[in-house]
Amino acid sequence: MEAPQAYAPRIYFVHSVHVGPLDAWPAVFAHAASLGFDHVLIGALFAPGVSGDGRIVADHARLNPAFETSQSADVALRTLAQSARERGITLLADLTLDRAAADGVLYAAHREWFHPFEPEDARLDPRHGHSDAHVAYADFERAGAPLAAWWSQRMIELVQSGLGGFRIESPHRTPANVLRGIFDVVRERHRDARWLAATPGLARPAIAGLEGAGFDAAFTSLRWWDFASSWMLEEHDVLRRVGSPVAFPEAPYGKRFIHDQEGAADARAIERAYRRMLRAAAALGTGWLVPMGFEYGVAESVEHAGGAPADFEAARARAPFDLSADIAHANALQRETWVLQCNGELRAMNGPGAPVVALLRGDRADLRDAEDAVLTLINPALAAPVRVNMAHLLDAVPGGFTRFSPLDAETLRGAHGAPARDASAVPDHFALPGGACWMFRALAAPAVLLAPREDIAKGRTSGHKTVADALLAPRIAIESVTPSVDEGRFVAKRIVGERVDVCAAIFADGHDRIDAAVLWRAADETAWHESPMAPVLPPGTDMWSGHFPLDRIGRHEFVVVAWRDDFASLVDHVQKKRAVNQNVDLEMEEASRLLALVLATAETSDTPDEANGGDTALNASLDAIVKRFIGADTDTRCALLAAPATAAAVRAARHRPFLSRDAHVRRVDAERRAARFASWYEIFPRSMSDDEARHGTFDDVIAKLPRIRDMGFDVLYFPPIHPIGLANRKGRNNTLTAGPTDVGSPYAIGAAAGGHTAIHPQLGTLDDFRRMLAAAHEHGLEIALDFAVQCSPDHPWLQAHPGWFAWRPDGTLRYAENPPKKYQDIVNPEFYAHDSKPGLWLALRDAILFWVDAGVRIFRVDNPHTKPLPFWEWMIADVRARHPDVVFLSEAFTRPRLMYRLAKLGFSQSYTYFTWRESKRDFTEYLTELTQTAVRDFYRPNFFVNTPDINPRHLQTGARASFMIRAALAATLSGVWGVYCGFELCEGRALPDSEEYMDSEKYQLRAWDWNRHGHIVGEITALNRIRRANPALQTHLGVTFLDAHNDQILCFEKATPARDNVIVVAISLDPYGEQRADFELSWHTFHHWRIDDGATLAVTDELTGQRFEWHGRWQHLHLDPHTRPFAIWRIEPARGLPRDEPLPESPDAHVAGHPELDTDFPLAGAT
């Protein structure tokens, strides 16, 4: 349906005194027509009274004396109208209905139609509303009918004389019903007559009162808009219910627009302001009005009284510019643009005060229904351009108007911006010049149709086919299932022996009860096991929870299922009706039929009950219940329905209407304990001889095992132990020239003795390695090897498989680089080279399997973020499919998303940013991220305090307390932590302005003084002892940061989920000065223990073994870095830990498990 065209006049306003005699008017009409106007509004058309005010007419039958004619008004108007029509102009005139000249004809003839004329003393009284001595005010209350009749007749005569309509001054002062009556009478004779309401300055209620009065148009206050406030749009919305909102760039009476520009920088700024205002009026008005002289920037004001043609001509001669062409262009836009002729909705596309004004105008009363629209962009600043981002303006655009094209050549003139989506579109970003007003035709993008609007019964998208799919769709919603990593794309991580807690949002339409379960199995099983789910408190959240055990290492799968529980719903209805003594005979019949259906389902089902091994005893029990029910009275039947045994028998029968299954089968890896809890110690085996002149061997490592064991470590990690290349071997402190005795970097893997499956000859043989491995196991230590996917130029693969590597155009190898770093002694294989697919991938996998066969089950992977992600996902999955007890540690110090992605791909542990976290805020925010976000399901941190590559600056000061602080932080915050040999000796010497160790073991042999003065072996031993004794410290989870009134003290609680092991840790972050603080214990722990805030706690100092008591949640601590800058306490209620209490018996086991189904459960907002 086409949009209705509104009355959209293009009006040139002319004050009669500025033109003069009748013979001067044809030139005015010709000028208006040349500018594109189709209406001329004549101000002060009729003879005024003694006041000279053109609004206060003395005789409506005579023209203003300025016309210099003795002809009657009707005769003279015929002449004027004929001249105007010849030029395509319709004449309009100003009329004031509520007032007349007190010295005029109308008042003299009909004084009774007006309010009594007050004496002078009364007019001077400020309490009286009317005080003009020359004005008579119409009394519409007493004389509305005769006034309306007189005005109707006079307007008919004026229209017959050639006037096309009238602008009504102060329309709110004439009752709307009177106005309507006048307009209707005139329209009966002259349907094309128009009425325009002079509304600027009126209050909103006054404007709203004109709705329904019959006006064709009303005038906006746009001329006074600051291009920021919201009132203009509010006024526009009210006005368009009165008539077409006609805008003007300058008011017909009063001060000219140029007076607003007194602070303008120069004449060009003034002209820009004029152009912006006239384009804004043309764009935002349904029609517009331009006062004579605006096109020239005339400064002289237009008054209701006074003025002469000579005055206007003189002002015009002084005009600073001529905007005639701009006005003609604006009139052409209004004439040729459909939307600008419609009284449609105008809506802001951004907020008030925005840097750019963006207004969308449609051709309908509601933009959502519009078929055409215009977007107007205005820069409120005259001098400075503003950046426009079209995407910001299109957010939730009504009507789907998302495509735009310039409406005229002025729009986008000189714009420079980002490329558009297609050549004909507006750029996505561009600069809007200062003072610009650009208009765009807005086009609604076609909707995306997935089926024809007319349904074709046999078509591919027929509703007959899609409805069949809908009928089969799950009726019960299963959402937000956890644990789930990226909706099941990746595997969640847990530890064998853990219970996997599964949560899901489960709900359905209506108020029927539902039930749910978790189906789970090990990945090598075909049959599913089932565990029930129950609603989570508080009720009304639709959240359900269940759990299943992980009693095997390796991959597990689970899926959530739900169904409608018809039996429970029926029991609930019966109990509610019985509670208010309502008849339940019909419900008993329904129960009889339901029990028969359930029994038939159980007897014919070929699906065994996983939970009960397909036991038929429950079927027999159900059969007995059904038989008893059939012959029982109502009371007995009700008792049978409510019996827990009946509910159990029905559940066992697995009658599950509308059974729904989550669309995703989610996966969980059960890893061994070492993946979550381990204490790592790193050594270079070649430095274990205690002699810098002798290369260490595996036998030297065996000799050090008791010392490492005694410190409490359980993982002994070696950097690469493979043959080291000679080509480009590095010298001491990473120098590029190696001497004959330099041993090189162990990361330059490969030499004549072999590659990734060989052992550096000076360390020993494979048999020696296996013997060392066995000795380590005897000491409770597990060996972890470094897996570095890099090769020295001497690696055997370069001879056997040159196609696995990247070669430069000059035929040389592409060495490993991370600009500005360059590793001249290693090259990286090219994973996607033609010859590498799949040989390289398999060879690397086989290297891992080789060491697995040798007895290694933990691998630290060097820089995995520099190798293809698909390789790691495939390789780890392949290895763990064969050996699910293998643990991989990712050494990727890179961007967070990439670190997390590697964990998702299968790495059991990850190096972290812990090394560079130093402040209380750092630790709190980082641990919160690792433990309270989705990361917790797949990312396990390994807090290494130092590495051969990283000598943190906070350890380079040599302060012994710094080493104790970092050890305490790592050992207590994370379940897995690591120490590189020398840390316990407080080794912190570094190369200048670097995090590299001085005389690093990466490039030379070292002999350590294991008894160096000031070592912290005792503290590390104590930390590892405490970790082994307290399960709360065996994971990074379960941390709660406590409020401690000192930014230099980090205080936190670590607790098991059951809070049967609660550890409180306080660590000073100041290695030099004593620190004190009051701190507050966790409210959650007190609440879980069911004790009040002032309760007494039994406290054990885990470092000294001392026992004492704390009273209440607020405690005080003092930490001295010169003795021990940290404290670890184990706490529990003085009266002992609370015992688990059995749940009370419930007469309705199902209701007890479903609190949201209780009769008192609020239904508002529930499903």
Short mmCIF file of N, CA and C in Angstrom, two decimals, residues 3 366 506 522 958 1014:
data_model
loop_
_atom_site.label_atom_id
_atom_site.label_comp_id
_atom_site.label_asym_id
_atom_site.label_seq_id
_atom_site.Cartn_x
_atom_site.Cartn_y
_atom_site.Cartn_z
N ALA A 3 2.16 5.03 0.65
CA ALA A 3 2.03 5.96 1.76
C ALA A 3 1.22 7.17 1.32
N ASP A 366 4.94 5.28 11.28
CA ASP A 366 5.83 4.42 12.05
C ASP A 366 6.92 3.93 11.12
N ILE A 506 17.29 -26.92 32.75
CA ILE A 506 16.32 -27.85 32.16
C ILE A 506 14.92 -27.33 32.48
N ALA A 522 32.84 -44.50 29.96
CA ALA A 522 34.21 -44.37 29.49
C ALA A 522 34.19 -44.47 27.97
N GLY A 958 69.10 -10.38 45.25
CA GLY A 958 69.86 -11.17 46.20
C GLY A 958 69.23 -11.27 47.56
N GLY A 1014 72.90 -19.17 53.47
CA GLY A 1014 71.69 -18.42 53.21
C GLY A 1014 70.68 -19.14 52.35
#
